[in-house]
Amino acid sequence: MSEVSMKVQRSEKKLRSSGYSRGLSKHMGECGGQHYHNISEEESARSKNVQKISIVPLVFLIFYEVSGGPFGIEDSVQAAGPLLAIVGFLIFPIIWSIPEALITAELGTMFPENAGYVVWVSSALGPFWGFQQGWMKWLSGVIDNALYPVLFLDYLKSGIPALGGGLTRTVAVLILTVGLTYTNYRGLTIVGWVAVFLGVFSILPFIVMGLVAIPRLDVSQWLVADFSNVDWSLYLNTLFWNLNYWDSISTLAGEVHNPKKTLPKALLYALILVVVGYLYPLFTGTGAIPLDRELWVDGYFSDIAKVLGGIWLRWWLQGASALSNMGMFIAEMSSDSYQLLGMAERGMLPEFFGKRSQYGTPLVGILFSASGVLLLSWMSFQEIVAAENFLYCFGMILEFIAFIRLRMKYPTAPRPYRIPLDTLGCILMLIPPTILIIVVLAFASFKIMVVSLFAMLIGFILHPFLNYIERNQWLRFSMSSDPSDFQGAEHEDAYSLIS
């Protein structure tokens, strides 16, 4: 027998013995179980009839997943002064945002389906760790989303003092959450174009503020630094919160038009928009107004707008803040709810999580995510940022490991977008963000550590509990009839090369 024939037979045998076949599962996302059911024809039809997202709304959805504008970056100046704040928003994207966006582009196009990073980790490390990734990232996303009603009311309370606390504030949070949740229910395409409108409206007042500030700019104020008086915990948490979550868009990959080409481009354009959107207002605010670090708290940009342009500019910026927080809320809720839908399609959650509304949106996922937001909206801004950063860090560690593992385990698997580095280069690229993760975790308060670790422990209990429910057939678990078969595609490529 020729060497080529032997290679072909070995390739075919390996493909058969891999156990990977479309539509099969074994334990919550694995293969081979007998009581799994395909997603119903009705749900499948709704999924296929949903209009896909194009590149422009996708850019603004990423923009709102990550940023939403400079609202909330004021704490970086209070914590470290103008120089470190500016340097932080210049250097941090290189250390963190670019590597995370690159990984999202490669793995998001390798697995163009909902659930995103859950599928990455599950494929590399197994369904247990895939589930833990899903739990931690969903929980951190819901915690993050609880922040936006808080920010929204913080920006308005200077003009409407009654929103500062009490029953009025509680009612306002409830009305906001219900109204924005309904927007998500009506369809992702609507959410995308709403994000475009909100993004443009939110950016415009800062452009005007920068132009008005030009005659008053004092460049020397950008260089003010007091290294002996830096709140490193607040500084790092503010930078980290404002420049992460690039991977969140991966949970919507199944809803994107031609994701293999659209997703990498959208990530690039969004990265530029986010970084410029932070630096421009920082240069304006720190250069045109006498420095008082204690004043740099949430909502201070509206005070700067009043000084530079008058009350009209202040009200415009406050309105932009309100709309920006709406944009961040609906973008984050889309990511969180579609993640649950994708996990259900992969058989990692009960089948009812895969139910779509008449508009093709994940009905149960939206309800679960909205409930989580309401339960967590009592937390303060700093507590929310610290808690979600802590959980997010552990999720990113799993993503980094899964990324390298997939590079090593399936080096020839189809990657429509591939980071132009070999495996060693990718490992070196991930060293700085890994060190940053360790630093952020080290600066977390004891209270945040305890609460976050307890939340992670719940995930360790949930997975075997769902396995138990599955084995006893108390609930139905579904598996999509066409999951991403990157293993099979890799073997097909190998077969074609040697045949």
Coordinates of C-alpha atoms in Angstrom, one line a residue:
M1 CA 0.0 0.0 0.0
S2 CA 1.4 3.4 -0.9
E3 CA 2.3 6.0 1.7
V4 CA -0.4 8.4 0.4
S5 CA -3.1 5.7 0.7
M6 CA -2.1 4.9 4.2
K7 CA -2.3 8.6 5.1
V8 CA -5.8 8.8 3.6
Q9 CA -6.9 5.8 5.6
R10 CA -5.4 7.2 8.8
S11 CA -7.1 10.5 8.2
E12 CA -10.5 8.8 7.6
K13 CA -10.1 6.6 10.6
K14 CA -9.2 9.6 12.8
L15 CA -12.2 11.5 11.6
R16 CA -14.5 8.5 12.3
S17 CA -13.0 7.9 15.8
S18 CA -13.1 11.6 16.7
G19 CA -16.8 11.1 17.5
Y20 CA -17.6 14.5 16.1
S21 CA -20.7 14.5 14.0
R22 CA -23.3 17.2 13.3
G23 CA -26.3 17.3 15.6
L24 CA -25.1 14.8 18.3
S25 CA -24.3 15.4 21.9
K26 CA -23.4 13.4 25.0
H27 CA -23.3 15.6 28.2
M28 CA -24.4 19.2 28.0
G29 CA -22.6 20.1 24.8
E30 CA -20.8 16.9 24.1
C31 CA -21.8 14.2 21.6
G32 CA -24.0 11.1 21.6
G33 CA -26.9 11.5 23.9
Q34 CA -30.3 9.8 23.2
H35 CA -32.7 12.2 24.8
Y36 CA -31.6 15.4 23.1
H37 CA -33.9 17.0 20.6
N38 CA -33.3 19.2 17.7
I39 CA -34.4 22.8 18.0
S40 CA -38.1 22.9 17.0
E41 CA -38.9 23.7 13.4
E42 CA -40.7 26.8 14.5
E43 CA -37.7 28.1 16.4
S44 CA -35.4 27.1 13.4
A45 CA -37.7 29.0 11.0
R46 CA -37.7 32.1 13.2
S47 CA -33.9 32.0 13.4
K48 CA -33.5 31.7 9.6
N49 CA -36.0 34.5 8.9
V50 CA -34.3 37.0 11.3
Q51 CA -32.6 39.9 9.4
K52 CA -28.8 39.8 9.9
I53 CA -26.8 42.7 11.2
S54 CA -24.6 44.7 8.7
I55 CA -21.2 46.3 9.4
V56 CA -22.4 49.8 10.4
P57 CA -24.7 48.8 13.3
L58 CA -22.2 46.1 14.2
V59 CA -19.5 48.7 14.7
F60 CA -21.8 50.7 17.0
L61 CA -22.9 47.6 18.9
I62 CA -19.2 46.9 19.6
F63 CA -18.8 50.6 20.5
Y64 CA -21.5 50.3 23.1
E65 CA -20.4 46.9 24.3
V66 CA -17.0 48.4 25.2
S67 CA -17.5 52.1 25.7
G68 CA -20.5 54.1 24.7
G69 CA -18.4 57.3 25.0
P70 CA -16.3 58.9 27.7
F71 CA -19.1 58.8 30.3
G72 CA -17.5 57.2 33.4
I73 CA -13.8 57.9 32.6
E74 CA -13.7 60.9 35.0
D75 CA -12.6 58.7 37.9
S76 CA -9.3 58.1 36.1
V77 CA -8.4 61.7 36.5
Q78 CA -9.5 61.8 40.1
A79 CA -7.5 58.6 40.8
A80 CA -4.2 59.5 39.1
G81 CA -4.3 63.0 37.6
P82 CA -4.3 64.2 33.9
L83 CA -1.0 62.7 32.7
L84 CA -1.6 59.2 34.0
A85 CA -5.2 59.3 32.8
I86 CA -4.1 60.2 29.2
V87 CA -1.2 57.8 29.2
G88 CA -3.5 55.1 30.5
F89 CA -5.9 55.5 27.6
L90 CA -3.0 55.5 25.2
I91 CA -1.1 52.5 26.5
F92 CA -4.0 50.3 27.8
P93 CA -5.5 49.7 24.4
I94 CA -2.1 48.3 23.2
I95 CA -1.7 46.0 26.3
W96 CA -5.3 44.9 26.5
S97 CA -7.8 46.0 23.9
I98 CA -5.9 45.1 20.7
P99 CA -5.0 41.5 21.9
E100 CA -8.6 40.9 23.0
A101 CA -10.0 42.3 19.8
L102 CA -7.6 40.1 17.8
I103 CA -8.6 37.0 19.6
T104 CA -12.2 37.8 19.1
A105 CA -11.7 38.3 15.4
E106 CA -9.9 34.9 15.0
L107 CA -12.1 32.8 17.2
G108 CA -15.3 34.7 16.3
T109 CA -14.8 33.9 12.6
M110 CA -13.6 30.3 13.4
F111 CA -16.9 29.8 15.3
P112 CA -19.5 32.1 13.7
E113 CA -22.3 31.2 16.0
N114 CA -24.1 32.5 19.1
A115 CA -22.6 31.7 22.5
G116 CA -19.2 33.0 21.2
Y117 CA -16.6 32.6 23.9
V118 CA -18.5 29.8 25.5
V119 CA -18.0 27.7 22.4
W120 CA -14.3 28.6 22.3
V121 CA -13.6 27.4 25.8
S122 CA -15.9 24.4 25.5
S123 CA -14.2 23.2 22.3
A124 CA -10.7 23.7 23.8
L125 CA -11.2 22.7 27.4
G126 CA -14.4 20.7 27.5
P127 CA -18.0 21.4 28.4
F128 CA -17.4 21.9 32.2
W129 CA -15.1 24.8 31.6
G130 CA -17.2 26.1 28.8
F131 CA -20.2 26.3 31.2
Q132 CA -18.1 28.1 33.8
Q133 CA -17.0 30.6 31.1
G134 CA -20.7 31.1 30.2
W135 CA -21.7 31.6 33.8
M136 CA -18.9 34.0 34.7
K137 CA -19.2 36.1 31.6
W138 CA -23.0 36.2 31.7
L139 CA -22.9 37.2 35.4
S140 CA -20.3 39.9 34.8
G141 CA -22.3 41.2 31.9
V142 CA -25.5 41.4 34.0
I143 CA -23.5 43.2 36.7
D144 CA -22.1 45.5 34.1
N145 CA -25.6 46.2 32.8
A146 CA -26.8 47.1 36.3
L147 CA -24.4 50.0 36.1
Y148 CA -26.0 51.9 33.3
P149 CA -29.2 53.0 35.1
V150 CA -26.9 54.2 37.9
L151 CA -24.8 56.2 35.5
F152 CA -27.9 57.5 33.7
L153 CA -29.4 58.9 37.0
D154 CA -26.0 60.2 38.2
Y155 CA -25.8 62.4 35.2
L156 CA -29.4 63.7 35.6
K157 CA -29.5 64.2 39.4
S158 CA -27.7 67.5 39.2
G159 CA -30.6 68.9 37.2
I160 CA -33.3 66.7 38.9
P161 CA -32.2 66.2 42.6
A162 CA -35.1 63.8 43.3
L163 CA -33.3 61.2 41.2
G164 CA -30.4 61.1 43.7
G165 CA -32.1 58.5 45.8
G166 CA -35.2 57.1 47.4
L167 CA -38.4 55.9 45.8
T168 CA -38.1 58.2 42.8
R169 CA -34.8 56.7 41.9
T170 CA -36.0 53.1 42.4
V171 CA -39.0 53.8 40.1
A172 CA -36.8 55.4 37.5
V173 CA -34.5 52.4 37.4
L174 CA -37.5 50.1 37.0
I175 CA -39.0 52.1 34.2
L176 CA -35.7 52.4 32.4
T177 CA -35.0 48.6 32.6
V178 CA -38.5 47.7 31.4
G179 CA -38.5 50.1 28.5
L180 CA -35.0 49.2 27.2
T181 CA -35.7 45.5 27.7
Y182 CA -38.7 45.9 25.4
T183 CA -36.4 47.4 22.7
N184 CA -34.3 44.2 22.9
Y185 CA -37.4 42.1 22.6
R186 CA -38.4 43.8 19.3
G187 CA -35.3 42.7 17.4
L188 CA -31.5 42.9 17.1
T189 CA -31.7 44.9 13.8
I190 CA -33.7 47.6 15.6
V191 CA -31.2 47.5 18.5
G192 CA -28.3 47.9 16.0
W193 CA -29.7 51.0 14.2
V194 CA -30.8 52.5 17.5
A195 CA -27.2 52.1 18.6
V196 CA -26.0 54.0 15.5
F197 CA -28.4 56.9 16.2
L198 CA -27.5 57.0 19.9
G199 CA -23.8 56.8 19.1
V200 CA -23.8 59.7 16.7
F201 CA -25.9 61.8 19.1
S202 CA -23.7 61.0 22.1
I203 CA -20.4 61.9 20.3
L204 CA -21.5 65.2 18.9
P205 CA -21.6 67.3 22.1
F206 CA -18.0 66.3 22.9
I207 CA -16.9 67.4 19.4
V208 CA -18.5 70.8 20.0
M209 CA -17.1 71.0 23.5
G210 CA -13.6 70.4 22.1
L211 CA -13.9 73.1 19.5
V212 CA -15.2 75.6 22.0
A213 CA -12.3 74.8 24.3
I214 CA -9.5 75.5 21.8
P215 CA -8.9 79.1 22.9
R216 CA -8.6 78.1 26.6
L217 CA -6.4 75.0 26.2
D218 CA -3.3 74.9 28.4
V219 CA -1.1 72.0 27.2
S220 CA 1.0 72.1 30.3
Q221 CA -2.0 70.8 32.3
W222 CA -1.9 67.6 30.4
L223 CA 1.5 66.9 32.0
V224 CA 0.4 67.3 35.7
A225 CA 1.2 64.2 37.7
D226 CA 1.5 63.3 41.4
F227 CA 2.8 59.8 41.6
S228 CA 2.7 59.9 45.4
N229 CA -1.0 60.4 45.4
V230 CA -2.5 57.8 43.1
D231 CA -5.4 55.5 43.9
W232 CA -4.1 52.6 41.8
S233 CA -7.2 50.4 42.4
L234 CA -9.6 53.0 41.2
Y235 CA -7.3 53.9 38.3
L236 CA -6.9 50.4 37.0
N237 CA -10.5 49.4 37.5
T238 CA -11.6 52.5 35.6
L239 CA -9.3 51.8 32.7
F240 CA -10.1 48.1 32.6
W241 CA -13.9 48.7 32.7
N242 CA -13.8 51.3 29.9
L243 CA -11.6 49.3 27.6
N244 CA -12.7 45.6 27.9
Y245 CA -15.6 43.5 26.7
W246 CA -14.4 43.3 23.1
D247 CA -15.3 39.6 23.1
S248 CA -18.9 40.3 24.0
I249 CA -19.8 40.7 20.3
S250 CA -18.9 37.1 19.7
T251 CA -22.2 36.0 21.3
L252 CA -24.0 37.7 18.4
A253 CA -21.9 36.2 15.6
G254 CA -24.7 33.9 14.5
E255 CA -26.9 37.0 13.9
V256 CA -24.2 38.9 11.8
H257 CA -24.3 39.1 8.0
N258 CA -21.2 37.3 6.6
P259 CA -19.4 37.3 10.0
K260 CA -16.2 35.9 8.6
K261 CA -15.5 39.2 6.8
T262 CA -17.7 41.6 8.7
L263 CA -16.5 40.9 12.2
P264 CA -12.8 41.7 11.9
K265 CA -13.5 44.9 10.0
A266 CA -16.1 46.0 12.6
L267 CA -13.7 45.3 15.5
L268 CA -11.0 47.5 13.8
Y269 CA -13.3 50.4 13.2
A270 CA -14.8 50.2 16.7
L271 CA -11.3 50.1 18.3
I272 CA -10.4 53.4 16.6
L273 CA -13.7 55.0 17.5
V274 CA -13.4 53.9 21.2
V275 CA -9.8 55.1 21.7
V276 CA -10.4 58.5 20.0
G277 CA -13.7 58.9 21.9
Y278 CA -11.8 58.7 25.2
L279 CA -8.7 60.8 24.4
Y280 CA -10.5 63.7 22.8
P281 CA -12.7 64.6 25.8
L282 CA -9.7 64.0 28.2
F283 CA -7.5 66.4 26.3
T284 CA -10.4 68.9 26.3
G285 CA -11.4 68.6 30.0
T286 CA -7.9 68.5 31.5
G287 CA -6.5 71.2 29.3
A288 CA -9.2 73.8 29.3
I289 CA -10.4 73.8 33.0
P290 CA -8.3 74.5 36.1
L291 CA -7.4 71.1 37.7
D292 CA -9.2 70.0 40.9
R293 CA -9.0 66.2 41.0
E294 CA -11.7 65.9 43.6
L295 CA -14.3 67.2 41.2
W296 CA -13.5 64.5 38.6
V297 CA -16.3 62.2 39.5
D298 CA -19.2 60.6 37.4
G299 CA -21.0 63.3 35.6
Y300 CA -18.2 65.9 35.8
F301 CA -18.0 66.3 32.0
S302 CA -21.5 67.9 32.1
D303 CA -20.1 70.6 34.5
I304 CA -17.1 71.2 32.2
A305 CA -19.6 71.6 29.3
K306 CA -21.4 74.3 31.2
V307 CA -18.2 76.2 32.0
L308 CA -17.0 76.0 28.3
G309 CA -20.3 76.4 26.4
G310 CA -23.0 77.4 28.8
I311 CA -26.1 75.7 30.1
W312 CA -27.3 74.6 26.7
L313 CA -24.2 72.5 26.1
R314 CA -24.5 71.0 29.6
W315 CA -28.1 69.9 28.9
W316 CA -27.0 68.5 25.5
L317 CA -24.2 66.5 27.1
Q318 CA -26.5 65.2 29.9
G319 CA -29.0 64.2 27.2
A320 CA -26.2 62.5 25.3
S321 CA -25.2 60.7 28.5
A322 CA -28.7 59.4 29.1
L323 CA -28.9 58.1 25.5
S324 CA -25.4 56.6 25.7
N325 CA -26.4 54.6 28.8
M326 CA -29.4 53.4 26.9
G327 CA -27.2 52.3 24.1
M328 CA -24.8 50.4 26.4
F329 CA -27.8 48.8 28.2
I330 CA -29.4 47.4 25.0
A331 CA -26.1 46.3 23.5
E332 CA -25.0 44.5 26.7
M333 CA -28.4 42.9 27.1
S334 CA -28.3 41.6 23.5
S335 CA -25.0 40.0 24.2
D336 CA -26.1 38.4 27.5
S337 CA -29.4 37.1 26.2
Y338 CA -28.0 35.7 22.9
Q339 CA -25.3 34.0 24.9
L340 CA -27.9 32.1 26.8
L341 CA -29.7 31.2 23.6
G342 CA -26.4 30.0 22.1
M343 CA -25.7 27.9 25.1
A344 CA -29.2 26.3 24.8
E345 CA -28.6 25.5 21.2
R346 CA -25.4 23.8 22.2
G347 CA -27.2 21.7 24.8
M348 CA -25.5 23.4 27.8
L349 CA -28.8 24.9 29.1
P350 CA -32.4 23.6 29.0
E351 CA -34.2 23.9 25.7
F352 CA -36.5 26.7 26.8
F353 CA -33.5 29.1 26.9
G354 CA -33.4 28.6 23.1
K355 CA -37.0 29.9 22.6
R356 CA -37.2 32.9 20.3
S357 CA -40.0 35.5 20.2
Q358 CA -42.0 36.4 17.2
Y359 CA -39.2 38.9 16.4
G360 CA -36.5 36.2 16.5
T361 CA -35.1 37.5 19.8
P362 CA -34.1 35.2 22.7
L363 CA -37.2 35.7 24.9
V364 CA -36.2 33.7 28.0
G365 CA -32.6 35.1 27.8
I366 CA -33.9 38.6 27.8
L367 CA -36.1 38.0 30.8
F368 CA -33.4 36.4 32.8
S369 CA -30.9 39.1 32.0
A370 CA -33.4 41.9 32.9
S371 CA -34.2 40.2 36.2
G372 CA -30.5 40.1 37.0
V373 CA -30.1 43.8 36.3
L374 CA -33.0 44.7 38.6
L375 CA -31.6 42.6 41.4
L376 CA -28.1 44.2 41.2
S377 CA -29.1 47.8 40.5
W378 CA -28.8 48.7 44.2
M379 CA -24.9 48.4 44.1
S380 CA -22.8 51.6 43.9
F381 CA -20.7 52.5 40.8
Q382 CA -17.4 51.5 42.3
E383 CA -18.8 48.2 43.7
I384 CA -20.3 47.3 40.3
V385 CA -17.1 48.0 38.4
A386 CA -14.9 46.1 40.8
A387 CA -17.2 43.1 41.0
E388 CA -17.7 42.7 37.2
N389 CA -14.0 43.3 36.6
F390 CA -13.1 40.5 39.0
L391 CA -15.4 38.0 37.3
Y392 CA -14.4 39.2 33.9
C393 CA -10.7 38.6 34.7
F394 CA -11.3 34.9 35.4
G395 CA -13.3 34.6 32.2
M396 CA -10.5 36.1 30.2
I397 CA -7.9 33.7 31.6
L398 CA -10.0 30.9 30.3
E399 CA -10.3 32.6 26.9
F400 CA -6.5 33.0 26.7
I401 CA -5.9 29.4 27.6
A402 CA -8.6 28.2 25.1
F403 CA -7.1 30.4 22.3
I404 CA -3.6 28.9 22.7
R405 CA -5.0 25.4 23.2
L406 CA -6.9 25.6 19.9
R407 CA -3.8 27.0 18.1
M408 CA -1.9 24.0 19.4
K409 CA -4.6 21.3 19.1
Y410 CA -6.0 22.3 15.7
P411 CA -3.3 24.3 13.9
T412 CA -4.7 23.7 10.4
A413 CA -8.4 24.2 11.2
P414 CA -10.0 26.9 9.0
R415 CA -9.5 30.4 10.4
P416 CA -11.1 33.0 8.1
Y417 CA -9.2 35.6 10.1
R418 CA -5.9 34.5 11.6
I419 CA -3.7 36.7 13.8
P420 CA -0.4 37.1 11.9
L421 CA 1.6 35.5 14.6
D422 CA 2.7 31.9 15.3
T423 CA 1.8 30.2 18.5
L424 CA 4.9 31.4 20.3
G425 CA 4.2 35.0 19.2
C426 CA 0.6 34.7 20.4
I427 CA 1.8 33.5 23.8
L428 CA 4.2 36.5 24.0
M429 CA 1.3 38.8 23.0
L430 CA -0.8 37.5 25.9
I431 CA 1.9 38.0 28.6
P432 CA 1.2 41.7 29.3
P433 CA -2.6 41.3 29.5
T434 CA -2.2 38.3 31.8
I435 CA 0.0 40.4 34.1
L436 CA -2.6 43.1 34.0
I437 CA -5.3 40.6 35.0
I438 CA -3.2 39.5 38.0
V439 CA -2.7 43.2 39.1
V440 CA -6.4 44.0 38.8
L441 CA -7.3 40.9 40.8
A442 CA -4.7 41.8 43.4
F443 CA -6.2 45.3 43.9
A444 CA -9.7 43.9 44.5
S445 CA -11.1 44.5 48.0
F446 CA -11.6 41.6 50.3
K447 CA -15.4 42.1 50.1
I448 CA -15.3 42.0 46.3
M449 CA -13.1 38.9 46.4
V450 CA -15.5 37.0 48.7
V451 CA -18.6 37.9 46.7
S452 CA -17.0 37.1 43.4
L453 CA -15.6 33.8 44.5
F454 CA -18.9 32.9 45.9
A455 CA -20.6 33.7 42.6
M456 CA -18.0 31.5 40.8
L457 CA -18.7 28.7 43.3
I458 CA -22.4 28.8 42.2
G459 CA -21.2 28.0 38.7
F460 CA -19.3 24.9 39.9
I461 CA -22.5 23.7 41.5
L462 CA -24.8 24.6 38.6
H463 CA -23.1 22.4 36.1
P464 CA -23.4 19.1 37.8
F465 CA -26.9 20.1 38.9
L466 CA -28.0 20.6 35.3
N467 CA -26.3 17.3 34.4
Y468 CA -28.4 15.6 37.0
I469 CA -31.6 17.2 35.6
E470 CA -30.5 16.1 32.2
R471 CA -29.8 12.5 33.1
N472 CA -33.2 12.3 34.8
Q473 CA -34.9 13.9 31.8
W474 CA -36.7 16.5 34.0
L475 CA -36.1 19.1 31.3
R476 CA -35.4 18.9 27.6
F477 CA -31.9 19.8 26.4
S478 CA -31.5 20.7 22.7
M479 CA -28.7 20.6 20.3
S480 CA -28.5 22.7 17.1
S481 CA -28.7 20.5 14.0
D482 CA -25.7 22.3 12.5
P483 CA -23.0 23.2 15.1
S484 CA -19.6 24.5 14.0
D485 CA -17.7 21.4 12.8
F486 CA -14.2 22.9 12.8
Q487 CA -12.7 19.5 13.7
G488 CA -14.4 17.9 10.7
A489 CA -13.3 20.8 8.5
E490 CA -9.7 20.4 9.6
H491 CA -9.8 16.7 8.6
E492 CA -11.4 17.5 5.3
D493 CA -8.6 20.0 4.6
A494 CA -6.0 17.4 5.6
Y495 CA -7.7 14.8 3.3
S496 CA -7.7 17.3 0.3
L497 CA -4.0 18.1 0.9
I498 CA -2.9 14.4 0.7
S499 CA -5.3 13.1 -1.9

